[in-house]
CSV table of C-alpha atoms and ligand atoms in Angstrom, one decimal:
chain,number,residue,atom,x,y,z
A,17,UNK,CA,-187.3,-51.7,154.7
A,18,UNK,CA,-185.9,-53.7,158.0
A,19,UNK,CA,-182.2,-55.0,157.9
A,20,UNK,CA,-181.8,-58.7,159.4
A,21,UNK,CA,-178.3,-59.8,160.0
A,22,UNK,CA,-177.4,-63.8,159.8
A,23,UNK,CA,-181.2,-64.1,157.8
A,24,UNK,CA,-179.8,-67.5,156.2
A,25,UNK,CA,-179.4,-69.0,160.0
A,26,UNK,CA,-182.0,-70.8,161.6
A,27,UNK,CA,-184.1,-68.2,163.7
A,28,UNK,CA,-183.3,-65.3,160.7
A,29,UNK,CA,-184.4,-67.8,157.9
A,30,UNK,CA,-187.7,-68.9,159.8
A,31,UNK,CA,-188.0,-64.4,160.7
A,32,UNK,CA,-187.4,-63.4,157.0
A,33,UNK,CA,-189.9,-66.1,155.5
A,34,UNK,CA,-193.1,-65.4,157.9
A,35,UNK,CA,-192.1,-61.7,157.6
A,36,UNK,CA,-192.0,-62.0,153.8
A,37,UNK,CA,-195.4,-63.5,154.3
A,38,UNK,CA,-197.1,-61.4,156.6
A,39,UNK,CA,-195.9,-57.6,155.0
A,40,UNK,CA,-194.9,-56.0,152.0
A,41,UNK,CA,-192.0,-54.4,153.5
A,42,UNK,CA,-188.8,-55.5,152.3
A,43,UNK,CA,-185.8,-57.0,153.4
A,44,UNK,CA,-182.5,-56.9,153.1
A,45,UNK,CA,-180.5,-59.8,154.6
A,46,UNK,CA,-176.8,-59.3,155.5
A,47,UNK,CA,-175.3,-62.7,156.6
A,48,UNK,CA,-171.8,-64.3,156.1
A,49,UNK,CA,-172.6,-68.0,155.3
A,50,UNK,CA,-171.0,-69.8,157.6
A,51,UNK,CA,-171.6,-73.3,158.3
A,52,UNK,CA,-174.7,-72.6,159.6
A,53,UNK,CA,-175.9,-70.3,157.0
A,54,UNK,CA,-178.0,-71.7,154.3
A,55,UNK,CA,-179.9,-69.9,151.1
A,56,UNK,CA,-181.5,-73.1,150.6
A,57,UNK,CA,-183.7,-72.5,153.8
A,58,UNK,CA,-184.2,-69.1,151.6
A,59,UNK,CA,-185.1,-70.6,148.4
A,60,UNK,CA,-189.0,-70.5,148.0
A,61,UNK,CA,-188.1,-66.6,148.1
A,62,UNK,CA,-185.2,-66.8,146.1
A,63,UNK,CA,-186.8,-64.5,143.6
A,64,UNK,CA,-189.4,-62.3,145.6
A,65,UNK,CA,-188.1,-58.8,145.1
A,66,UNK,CA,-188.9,-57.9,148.1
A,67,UNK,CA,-186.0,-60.1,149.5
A,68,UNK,CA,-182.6,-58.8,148.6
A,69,UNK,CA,-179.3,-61.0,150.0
A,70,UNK,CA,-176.4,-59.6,150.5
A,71,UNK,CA,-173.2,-61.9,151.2
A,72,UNK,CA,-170.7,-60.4,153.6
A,73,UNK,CA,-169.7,-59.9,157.7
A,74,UNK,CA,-171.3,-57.6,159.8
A,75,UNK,CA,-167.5,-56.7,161.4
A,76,UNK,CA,-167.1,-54.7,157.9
A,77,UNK,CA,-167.6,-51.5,158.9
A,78,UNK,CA,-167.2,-50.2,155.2
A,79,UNK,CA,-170.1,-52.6,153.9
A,80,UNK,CA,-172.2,-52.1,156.7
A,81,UNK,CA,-172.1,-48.7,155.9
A,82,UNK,CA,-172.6,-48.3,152.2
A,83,UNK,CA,-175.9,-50.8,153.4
A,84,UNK,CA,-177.1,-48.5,155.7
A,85,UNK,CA,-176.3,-44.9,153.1
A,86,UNK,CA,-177.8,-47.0,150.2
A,87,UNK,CA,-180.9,-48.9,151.4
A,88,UNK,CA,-181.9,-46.5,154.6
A,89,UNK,CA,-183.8,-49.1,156.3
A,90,UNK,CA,-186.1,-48.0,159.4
A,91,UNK,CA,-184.9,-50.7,161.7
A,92,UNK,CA,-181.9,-53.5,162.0
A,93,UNK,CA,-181.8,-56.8,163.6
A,94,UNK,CA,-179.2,-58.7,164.9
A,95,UNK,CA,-179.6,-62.4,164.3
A,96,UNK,CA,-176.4,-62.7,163.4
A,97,UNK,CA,-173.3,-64.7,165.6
A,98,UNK,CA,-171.5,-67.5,166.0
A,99,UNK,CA,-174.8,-69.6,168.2
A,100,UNK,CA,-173.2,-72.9,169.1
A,101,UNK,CA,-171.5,-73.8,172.9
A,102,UNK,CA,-169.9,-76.7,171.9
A,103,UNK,CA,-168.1,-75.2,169.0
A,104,UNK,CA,-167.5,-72.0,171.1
A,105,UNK,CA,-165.6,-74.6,173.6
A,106,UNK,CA,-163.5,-76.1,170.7
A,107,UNK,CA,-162.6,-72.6,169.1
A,108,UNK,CA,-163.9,-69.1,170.6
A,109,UNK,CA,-162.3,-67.2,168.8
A,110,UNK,CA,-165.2,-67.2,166.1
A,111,UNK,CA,-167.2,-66.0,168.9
A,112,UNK,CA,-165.3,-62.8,170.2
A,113,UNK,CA,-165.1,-61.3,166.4
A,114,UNK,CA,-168.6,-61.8,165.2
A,115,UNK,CA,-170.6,-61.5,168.5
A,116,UNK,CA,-168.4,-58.7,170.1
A,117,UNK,CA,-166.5,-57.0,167.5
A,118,UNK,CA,-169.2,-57.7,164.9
A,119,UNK,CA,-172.1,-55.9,167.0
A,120,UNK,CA,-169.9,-53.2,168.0
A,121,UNK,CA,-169.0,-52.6,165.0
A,122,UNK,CA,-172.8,-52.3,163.8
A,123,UNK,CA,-174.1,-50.3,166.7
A,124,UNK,CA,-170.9,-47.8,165.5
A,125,UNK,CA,-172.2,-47.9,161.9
A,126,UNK,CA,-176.0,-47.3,163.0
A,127,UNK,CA,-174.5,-44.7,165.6
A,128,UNK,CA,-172.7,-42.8,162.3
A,129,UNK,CA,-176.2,-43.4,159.9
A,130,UNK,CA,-178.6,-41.9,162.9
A,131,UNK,CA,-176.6,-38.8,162.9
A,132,UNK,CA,-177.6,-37.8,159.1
A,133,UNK,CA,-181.7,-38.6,159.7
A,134,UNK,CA,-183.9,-36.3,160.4
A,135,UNK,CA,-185.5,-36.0,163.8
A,136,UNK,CA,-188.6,-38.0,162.5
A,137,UNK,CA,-186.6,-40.7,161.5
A,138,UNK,CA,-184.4,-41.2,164.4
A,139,UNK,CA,-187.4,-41.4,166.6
A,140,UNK,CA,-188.5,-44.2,165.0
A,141,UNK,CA,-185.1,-46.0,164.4
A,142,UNK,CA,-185.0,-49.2,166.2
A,143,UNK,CA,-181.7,-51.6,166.5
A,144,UNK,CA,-183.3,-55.1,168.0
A,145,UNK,CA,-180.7,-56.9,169.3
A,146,UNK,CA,-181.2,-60.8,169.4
A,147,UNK,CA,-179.7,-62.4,172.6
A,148,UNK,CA,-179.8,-65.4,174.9
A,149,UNK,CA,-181.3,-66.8,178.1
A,150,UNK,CA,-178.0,-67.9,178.3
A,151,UNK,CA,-176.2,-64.9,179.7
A,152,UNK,CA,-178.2,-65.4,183.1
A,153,UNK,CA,-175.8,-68.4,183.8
A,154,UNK,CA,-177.4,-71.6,185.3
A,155,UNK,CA,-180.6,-72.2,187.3
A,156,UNK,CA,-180.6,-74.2,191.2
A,157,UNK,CA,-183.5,-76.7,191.1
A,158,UNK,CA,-186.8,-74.9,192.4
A,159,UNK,CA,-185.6,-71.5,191.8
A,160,UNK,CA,-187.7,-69.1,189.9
A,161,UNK,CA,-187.2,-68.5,186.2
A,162,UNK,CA,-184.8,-65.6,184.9
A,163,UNK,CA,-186.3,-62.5,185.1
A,164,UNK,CA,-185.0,-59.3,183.2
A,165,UNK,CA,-183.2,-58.2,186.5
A,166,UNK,CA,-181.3,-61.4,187.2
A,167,UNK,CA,-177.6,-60.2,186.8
A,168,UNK,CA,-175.5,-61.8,184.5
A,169,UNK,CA,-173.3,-64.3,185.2
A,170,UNK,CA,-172.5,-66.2,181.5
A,171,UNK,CA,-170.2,-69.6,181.8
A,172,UNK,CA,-169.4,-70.7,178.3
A,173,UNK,CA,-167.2,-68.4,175.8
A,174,UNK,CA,-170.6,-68.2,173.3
A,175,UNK,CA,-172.8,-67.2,176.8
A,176,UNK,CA,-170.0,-64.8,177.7
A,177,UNK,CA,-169.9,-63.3,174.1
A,178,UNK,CA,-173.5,-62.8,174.4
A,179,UNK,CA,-173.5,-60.9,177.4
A,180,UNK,CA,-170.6,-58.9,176.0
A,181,UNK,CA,-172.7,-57.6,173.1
A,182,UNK,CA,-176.1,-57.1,174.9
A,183,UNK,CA,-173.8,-55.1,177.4
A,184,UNK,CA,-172.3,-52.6,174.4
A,185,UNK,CA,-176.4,-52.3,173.3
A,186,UNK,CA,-177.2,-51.2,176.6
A,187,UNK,CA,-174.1,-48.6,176.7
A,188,UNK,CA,-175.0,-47.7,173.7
A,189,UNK,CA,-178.8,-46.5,174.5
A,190,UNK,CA,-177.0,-45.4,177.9
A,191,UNK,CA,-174.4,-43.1,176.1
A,192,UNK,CA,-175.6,-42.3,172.7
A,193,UNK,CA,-179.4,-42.4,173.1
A,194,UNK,CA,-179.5,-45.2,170.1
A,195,UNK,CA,-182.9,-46.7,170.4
A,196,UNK,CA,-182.0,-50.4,171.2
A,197,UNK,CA,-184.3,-53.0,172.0
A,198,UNK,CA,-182.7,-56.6,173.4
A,199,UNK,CA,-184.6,-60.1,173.6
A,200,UNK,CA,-183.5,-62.7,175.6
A,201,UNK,CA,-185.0,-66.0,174.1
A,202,UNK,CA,-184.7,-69.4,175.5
A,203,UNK,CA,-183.8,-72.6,173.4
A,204,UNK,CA,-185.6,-72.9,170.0
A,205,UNK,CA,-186.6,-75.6,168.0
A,206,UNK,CA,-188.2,-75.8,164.8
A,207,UNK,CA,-188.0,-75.7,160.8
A,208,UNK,CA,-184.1,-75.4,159.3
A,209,UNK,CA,-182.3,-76.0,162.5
A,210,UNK,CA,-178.8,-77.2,162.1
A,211,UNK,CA,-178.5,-80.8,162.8
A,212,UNK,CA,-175.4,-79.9,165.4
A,213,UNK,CA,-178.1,-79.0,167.8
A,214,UNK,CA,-179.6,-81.2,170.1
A,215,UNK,CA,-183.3,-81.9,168.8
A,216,UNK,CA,-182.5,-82.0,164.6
A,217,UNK,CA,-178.9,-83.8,165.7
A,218,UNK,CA,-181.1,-86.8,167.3
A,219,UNK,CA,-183.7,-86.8,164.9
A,220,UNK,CA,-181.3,-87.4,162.1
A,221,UNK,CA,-179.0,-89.9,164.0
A,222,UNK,CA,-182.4,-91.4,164.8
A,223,UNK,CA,-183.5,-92.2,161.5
A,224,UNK,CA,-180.2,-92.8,160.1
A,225,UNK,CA,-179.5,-95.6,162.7
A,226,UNK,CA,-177.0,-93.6,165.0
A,227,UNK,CA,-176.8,-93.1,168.6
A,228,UNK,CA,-178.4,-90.4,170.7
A,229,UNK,CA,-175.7,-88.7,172.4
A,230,UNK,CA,-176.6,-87.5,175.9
A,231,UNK,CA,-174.0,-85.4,177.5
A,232,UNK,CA,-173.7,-86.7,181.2
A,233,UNK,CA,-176.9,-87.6,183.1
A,234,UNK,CA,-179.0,-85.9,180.9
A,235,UNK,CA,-181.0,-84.0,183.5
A,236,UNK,CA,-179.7,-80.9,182.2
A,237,UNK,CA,-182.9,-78.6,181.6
A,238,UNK,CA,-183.6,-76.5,178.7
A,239,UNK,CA,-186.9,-73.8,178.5
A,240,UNK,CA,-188.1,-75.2,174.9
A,241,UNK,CA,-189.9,-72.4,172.2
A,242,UNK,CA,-190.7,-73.1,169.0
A,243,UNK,CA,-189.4,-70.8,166.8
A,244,UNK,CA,-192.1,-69.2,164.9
A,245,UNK,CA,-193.3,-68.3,168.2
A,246,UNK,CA,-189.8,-66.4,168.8
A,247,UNK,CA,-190.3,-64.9,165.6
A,248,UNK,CA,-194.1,-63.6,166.8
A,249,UNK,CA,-192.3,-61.6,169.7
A,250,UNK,CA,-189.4,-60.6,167.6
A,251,UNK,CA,-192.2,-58.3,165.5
A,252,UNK,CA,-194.2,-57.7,168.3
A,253,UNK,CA,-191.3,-56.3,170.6
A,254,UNK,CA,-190.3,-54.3,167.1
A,255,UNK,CA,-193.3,-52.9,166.6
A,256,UNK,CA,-194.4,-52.0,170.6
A,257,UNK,CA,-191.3,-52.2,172.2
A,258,UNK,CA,-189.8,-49.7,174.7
A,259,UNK,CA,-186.5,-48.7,173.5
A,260,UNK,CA,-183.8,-49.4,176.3
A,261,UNK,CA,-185.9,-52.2,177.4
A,262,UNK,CA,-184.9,-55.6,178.0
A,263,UNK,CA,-187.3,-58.8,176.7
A,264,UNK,CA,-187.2,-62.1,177.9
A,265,UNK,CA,-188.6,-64.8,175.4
A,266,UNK,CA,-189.9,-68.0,176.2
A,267,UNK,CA,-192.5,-70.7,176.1
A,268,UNK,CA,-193.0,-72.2,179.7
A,269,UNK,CA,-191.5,-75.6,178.7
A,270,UNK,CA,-188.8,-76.6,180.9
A,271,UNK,CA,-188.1,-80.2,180.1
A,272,UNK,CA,-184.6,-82.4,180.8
A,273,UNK,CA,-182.5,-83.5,178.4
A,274,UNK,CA,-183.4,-87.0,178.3
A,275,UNK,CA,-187.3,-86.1,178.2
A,276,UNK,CA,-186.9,-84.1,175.0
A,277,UNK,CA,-185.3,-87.1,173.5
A,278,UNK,CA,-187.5,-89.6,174.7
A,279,UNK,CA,-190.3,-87.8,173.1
A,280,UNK,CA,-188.6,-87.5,169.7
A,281,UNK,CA,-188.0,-91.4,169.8
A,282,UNK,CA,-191.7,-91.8,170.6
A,283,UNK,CA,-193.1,-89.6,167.7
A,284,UNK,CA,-190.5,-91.3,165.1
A,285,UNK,CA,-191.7,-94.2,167.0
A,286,UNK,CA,-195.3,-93.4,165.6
A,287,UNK,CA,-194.4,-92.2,162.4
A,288,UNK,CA,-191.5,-94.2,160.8
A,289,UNK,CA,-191.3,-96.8,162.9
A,290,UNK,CA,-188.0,-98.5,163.0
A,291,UNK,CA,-188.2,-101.7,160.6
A,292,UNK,CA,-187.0,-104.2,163.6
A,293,UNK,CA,-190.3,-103.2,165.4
A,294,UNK,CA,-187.9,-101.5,168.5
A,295,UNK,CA,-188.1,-98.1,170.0
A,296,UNK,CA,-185.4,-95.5,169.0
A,297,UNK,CA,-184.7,-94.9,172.7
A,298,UNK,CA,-182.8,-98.6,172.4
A,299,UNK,CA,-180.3,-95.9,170.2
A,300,UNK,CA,-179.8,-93.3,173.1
A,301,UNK,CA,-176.2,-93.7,174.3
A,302,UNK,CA,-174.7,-91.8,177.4
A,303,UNK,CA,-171.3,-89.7,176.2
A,304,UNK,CA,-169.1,-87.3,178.0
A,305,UNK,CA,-170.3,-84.2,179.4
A,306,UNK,CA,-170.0,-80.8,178.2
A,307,UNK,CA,-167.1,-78.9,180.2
A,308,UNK,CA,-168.9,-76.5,182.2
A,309,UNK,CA,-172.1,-77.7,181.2
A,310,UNK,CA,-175.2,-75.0,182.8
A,311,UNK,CA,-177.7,-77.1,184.5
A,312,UNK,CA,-180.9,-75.2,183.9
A,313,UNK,CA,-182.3,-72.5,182.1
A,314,UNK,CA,-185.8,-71.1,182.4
A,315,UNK,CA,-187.6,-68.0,181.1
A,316,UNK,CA,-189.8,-65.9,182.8
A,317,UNK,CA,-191.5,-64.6,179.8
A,318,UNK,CA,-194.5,-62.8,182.0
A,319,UNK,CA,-193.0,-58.9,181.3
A,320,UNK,CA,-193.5,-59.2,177.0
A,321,UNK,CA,-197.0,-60.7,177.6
A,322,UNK,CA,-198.1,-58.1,180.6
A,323,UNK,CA,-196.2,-54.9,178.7
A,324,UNK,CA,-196.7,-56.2,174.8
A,325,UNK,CA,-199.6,-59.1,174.8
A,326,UNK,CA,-197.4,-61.5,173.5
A,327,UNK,CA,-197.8,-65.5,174.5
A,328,UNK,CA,-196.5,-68.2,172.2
A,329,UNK,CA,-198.9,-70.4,169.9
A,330,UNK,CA,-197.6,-73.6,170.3
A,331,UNK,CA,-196.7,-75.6,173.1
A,332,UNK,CA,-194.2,-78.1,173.6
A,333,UNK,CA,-196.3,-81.0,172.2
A,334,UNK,CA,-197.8,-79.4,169.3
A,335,UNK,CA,-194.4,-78.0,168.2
A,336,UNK,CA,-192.3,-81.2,168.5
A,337,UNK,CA,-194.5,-83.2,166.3
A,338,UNK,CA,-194.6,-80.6,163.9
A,339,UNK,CA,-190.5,-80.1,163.9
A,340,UNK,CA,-190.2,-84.0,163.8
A,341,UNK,CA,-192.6,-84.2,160.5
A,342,UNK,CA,-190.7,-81.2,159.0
A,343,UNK,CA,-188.1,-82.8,159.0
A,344,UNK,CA,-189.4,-86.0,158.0
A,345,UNK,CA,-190.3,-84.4,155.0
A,346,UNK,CA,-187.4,-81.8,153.8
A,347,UNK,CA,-185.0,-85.1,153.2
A,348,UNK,CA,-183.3,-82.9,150.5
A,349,UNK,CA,-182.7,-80.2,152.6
A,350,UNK,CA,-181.4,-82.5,155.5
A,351,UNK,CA,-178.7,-84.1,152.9
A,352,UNK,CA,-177.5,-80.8,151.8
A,353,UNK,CA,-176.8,-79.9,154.8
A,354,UNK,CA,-175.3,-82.9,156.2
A,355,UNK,CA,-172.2,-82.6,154.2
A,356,UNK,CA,-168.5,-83.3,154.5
A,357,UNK,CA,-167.8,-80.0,156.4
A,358,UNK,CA,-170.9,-81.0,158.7
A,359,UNK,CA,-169.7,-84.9,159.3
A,360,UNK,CA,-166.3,-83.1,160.3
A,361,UNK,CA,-167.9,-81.4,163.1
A,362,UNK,CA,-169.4,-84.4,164.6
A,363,UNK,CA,-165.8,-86.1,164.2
A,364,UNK,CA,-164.6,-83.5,166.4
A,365,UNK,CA,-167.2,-83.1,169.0
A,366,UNK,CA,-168.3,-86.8,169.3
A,367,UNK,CA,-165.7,-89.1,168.2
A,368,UNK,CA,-163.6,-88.9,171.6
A,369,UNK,CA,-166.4,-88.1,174.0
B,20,NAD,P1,-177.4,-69.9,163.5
B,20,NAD,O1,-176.0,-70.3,164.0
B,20,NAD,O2,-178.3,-70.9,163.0
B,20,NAD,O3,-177.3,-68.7,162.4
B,20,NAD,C1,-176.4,-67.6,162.6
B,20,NAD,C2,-176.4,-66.9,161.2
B,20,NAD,O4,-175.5,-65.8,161.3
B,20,NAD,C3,-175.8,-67.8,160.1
B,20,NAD,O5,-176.6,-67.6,158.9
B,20,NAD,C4,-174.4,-67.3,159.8
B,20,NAD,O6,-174.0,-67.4,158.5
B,20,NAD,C5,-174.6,-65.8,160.2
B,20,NAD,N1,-173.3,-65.2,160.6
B,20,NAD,C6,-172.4,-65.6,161.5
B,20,NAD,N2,-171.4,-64.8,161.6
B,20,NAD,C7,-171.7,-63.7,160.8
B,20,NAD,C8,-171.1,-62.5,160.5
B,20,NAD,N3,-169.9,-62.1,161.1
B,20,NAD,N4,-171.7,-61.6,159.7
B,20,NAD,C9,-172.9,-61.9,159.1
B,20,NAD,N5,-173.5,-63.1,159.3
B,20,NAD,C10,-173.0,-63.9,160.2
B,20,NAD,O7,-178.0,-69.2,164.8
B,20,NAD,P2,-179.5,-69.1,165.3
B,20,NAD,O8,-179.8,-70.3,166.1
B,20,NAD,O9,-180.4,-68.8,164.2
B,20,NAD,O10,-179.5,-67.9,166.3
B,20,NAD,C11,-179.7,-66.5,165.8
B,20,NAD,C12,-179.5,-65.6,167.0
B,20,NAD,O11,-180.4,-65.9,168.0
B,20,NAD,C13,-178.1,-65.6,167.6
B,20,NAD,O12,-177.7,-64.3,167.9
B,20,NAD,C14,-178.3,-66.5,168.9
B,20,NAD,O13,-177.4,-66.1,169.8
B,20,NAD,C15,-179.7,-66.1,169.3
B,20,NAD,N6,-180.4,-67.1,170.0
B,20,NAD,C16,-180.5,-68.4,169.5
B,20,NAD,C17,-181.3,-69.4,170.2
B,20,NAD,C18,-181.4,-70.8,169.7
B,20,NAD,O14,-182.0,-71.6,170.4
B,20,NAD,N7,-181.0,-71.1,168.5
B,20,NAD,C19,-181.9,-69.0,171.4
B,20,NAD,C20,-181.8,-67.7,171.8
B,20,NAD,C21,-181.1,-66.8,171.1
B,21,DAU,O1,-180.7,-71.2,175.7
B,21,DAU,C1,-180.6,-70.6,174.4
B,21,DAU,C2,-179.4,-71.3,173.7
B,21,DAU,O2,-179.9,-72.6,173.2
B,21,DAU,C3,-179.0,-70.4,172.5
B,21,DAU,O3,-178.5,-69.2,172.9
B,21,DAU,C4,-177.9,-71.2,171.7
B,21,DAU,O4,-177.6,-70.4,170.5
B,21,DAU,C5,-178.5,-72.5,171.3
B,21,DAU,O5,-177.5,-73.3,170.6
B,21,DAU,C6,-179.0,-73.3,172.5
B,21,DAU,O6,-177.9,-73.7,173.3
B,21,DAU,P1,-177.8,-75.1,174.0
B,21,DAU,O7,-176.4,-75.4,174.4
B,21,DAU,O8,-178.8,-75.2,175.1
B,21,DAU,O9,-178.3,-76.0,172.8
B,21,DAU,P2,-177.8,-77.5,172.3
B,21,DAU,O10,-178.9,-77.9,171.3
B,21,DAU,O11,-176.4,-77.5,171.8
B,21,DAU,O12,-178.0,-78.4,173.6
B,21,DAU,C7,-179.2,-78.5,174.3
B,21,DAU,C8,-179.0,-79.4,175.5
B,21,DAU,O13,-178.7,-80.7,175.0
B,21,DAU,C9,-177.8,-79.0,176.3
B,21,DAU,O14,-178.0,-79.2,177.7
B,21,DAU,C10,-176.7,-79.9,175.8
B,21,DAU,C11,-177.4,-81.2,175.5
B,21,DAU,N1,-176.8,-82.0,174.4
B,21,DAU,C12,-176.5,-81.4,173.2
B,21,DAU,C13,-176.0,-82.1,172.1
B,21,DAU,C14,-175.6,-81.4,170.8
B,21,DAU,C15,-176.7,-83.4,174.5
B,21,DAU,O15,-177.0,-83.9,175.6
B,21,DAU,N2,-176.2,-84.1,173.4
B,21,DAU,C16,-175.8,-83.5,172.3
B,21,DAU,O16,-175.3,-84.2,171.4
């Protein structure tokens, strides 16, 4: 069996489901259940046996242990952490325990576990580690796209927590010969993404007659991918990867801010239009800017489809409409999820901006 860490997030929920539908091989899912954990985004699977949930932290060095003694799986990955900016600018605390202490904590657990396998079963040991574009820093317009050997130079406490824990993976390999394998993925979008992120946030404000918060000018640029296509390389970097190696992830889509949201409104536009006739771009409202805020990101993604043949399915287009109708209809998973503890959070991020 493969162990996924913070499996009831958005990119682990959308991994363990077209895992679950593409193998036989189980899973176990370690996650905490946060905020932005949900078993509801787990539910059609909620009794496949091949599925098995366990509720707890992966900075629990006793649990993570037991896990590893009892279910011996052949592989871990580390979806798990604390994923938002804005929330790692209000509080990072959060940030340093799970995405530091937390993955140093498993990589010291897997270090402990490889020691009693055999020499068959070390070789084929893999810890995937699941990491950011984000700890590249911010693009200059024109430059070229991050490659893997563009240092690190994170600005916000969640980038800068990121490139903490990708840099105790690489010691690790480095130092202990553990057989680590990171991916650096751009911004996703897709199925069961937390409204507090940019593309479900504006959908939902959208249709429930809010504004469209754009921080600053809105020419910020983001490298879009939609997540099942994340979750393609995921199990193709697993399956062919080099250990050591480092992957970037992304699907060629740099768009600004304010393009991404103009397209929403234009699809919603389309498919529920607004009953006053107007566009939902007459709701985009111009807000505060994000303290330190990176410009641009962009993926060179050429190394996992020259080394592994990997390219994403979707592009921007296809994915977008398909993300906007998702969540057009999963209105019962969208009010779950838009509870007191999430109307909170926009309190604190919006209500002064
Ligand atoms: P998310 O915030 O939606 O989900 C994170 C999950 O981890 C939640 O289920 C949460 O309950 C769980 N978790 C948090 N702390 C934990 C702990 N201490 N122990 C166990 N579980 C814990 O995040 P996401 O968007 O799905 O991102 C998953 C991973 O991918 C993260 O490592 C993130 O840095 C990385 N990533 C995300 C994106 C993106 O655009 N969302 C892009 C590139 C990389
Ligand atoms: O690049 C990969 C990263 O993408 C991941 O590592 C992070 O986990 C993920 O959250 C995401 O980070 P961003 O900060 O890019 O995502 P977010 O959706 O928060 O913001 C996208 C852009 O939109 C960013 O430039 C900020 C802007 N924005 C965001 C919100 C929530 C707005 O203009 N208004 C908003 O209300």
């Amino acid at each position: 069996m493969i162990l996924v860490t913070g499996g009831a997030g958005f990119i682990g929920s959308n991994f363990v489901l077209d895992w679950l539908a593409l193998h036989d091989e189980p899973v176990l899912n370690l996650d905490k259940l946060t905020y932005a954990g949900n078993l509801e985004s787990l539910s059609s699977i909620a009794k496949d046996p091949r599925h098995i949930f366990i509720h707890g932290d992966i900075g629990n060095p006793t649990l993570v242990a037991q896990l590893l003694a009892e279910h011996r799986p052949r592989a871990i990955l580390n979806f798990a952490a604390e994923s938002h900016v804005d929330r790692s600018i209000h509080g990072p605390a959060d940030f340093i325990q799970t995405n530091i202490v937390g993955t140093f904590n498993l990589l010291e657990s897997v270090r402990a576990y490889l020691n009693g396998l055999d020499s068959e079963g070390k070789a084929a040991f893999r810890f995937l580690h699941v990491s950011t574009d984000e700890v590249y820093g911010s693009l200059q317009p024109g430059e070229p796209p991050f490659a893997e050997t563009r240092r690190y130079e994170p600005n916000s406490p969640y980038s800068a927590s990121k490139a903490s824990s990708d840099h105790l993976v690489r010691a690790y390999h480095h130092t202990y010969g553990l057989p680590v394998l990171t991916t650096n993925c751009s911004n996703n979008y897709g199925p069961y993404h937390f409204p507090e992120k940019l593309i479900p946030l504006c959908i939902l404000n959208a249709l429930s007659g809010k504004s469209l918060p754009i921080y600053g000018d809105g020419q910020q640029v983001r490298d879009w991918l939609y997540v099942k296509d994340h979750c393609s390389a995921l199990r193709r970097v697993l399956e062919a990867g080099q250990p050591g190696e480092n992957y970037n992830v992304g699907g060629w889509n740099e768009k600004p801010n304010l393009e991404v949201v103009h397209t929403l409104c234009h699809i919603l536009d389309a498919l529920r239009p607004r009953p006053d006739g107007a566009s939902y771009t007459s709701q985009i409202t111009y807000v505060t800017d994000r303290p330190g805020h990176d410009r641009r990101y962009a993926i060179d993604a050429s190394k996992l489809e020259r080394e592994l043949g990997w390219t994403p399915a979707e592009t921007f287009e296809t994915g977008i409409r398909k993300t906007v109708q998702w969540y057009l209809d999963h209105g019962d998973w969208v009010s779950n999820v838009s509870s007191g503890a999430y109307r909170q959070w926009l309190d604190q991020n919006y209500a002064a901006r």
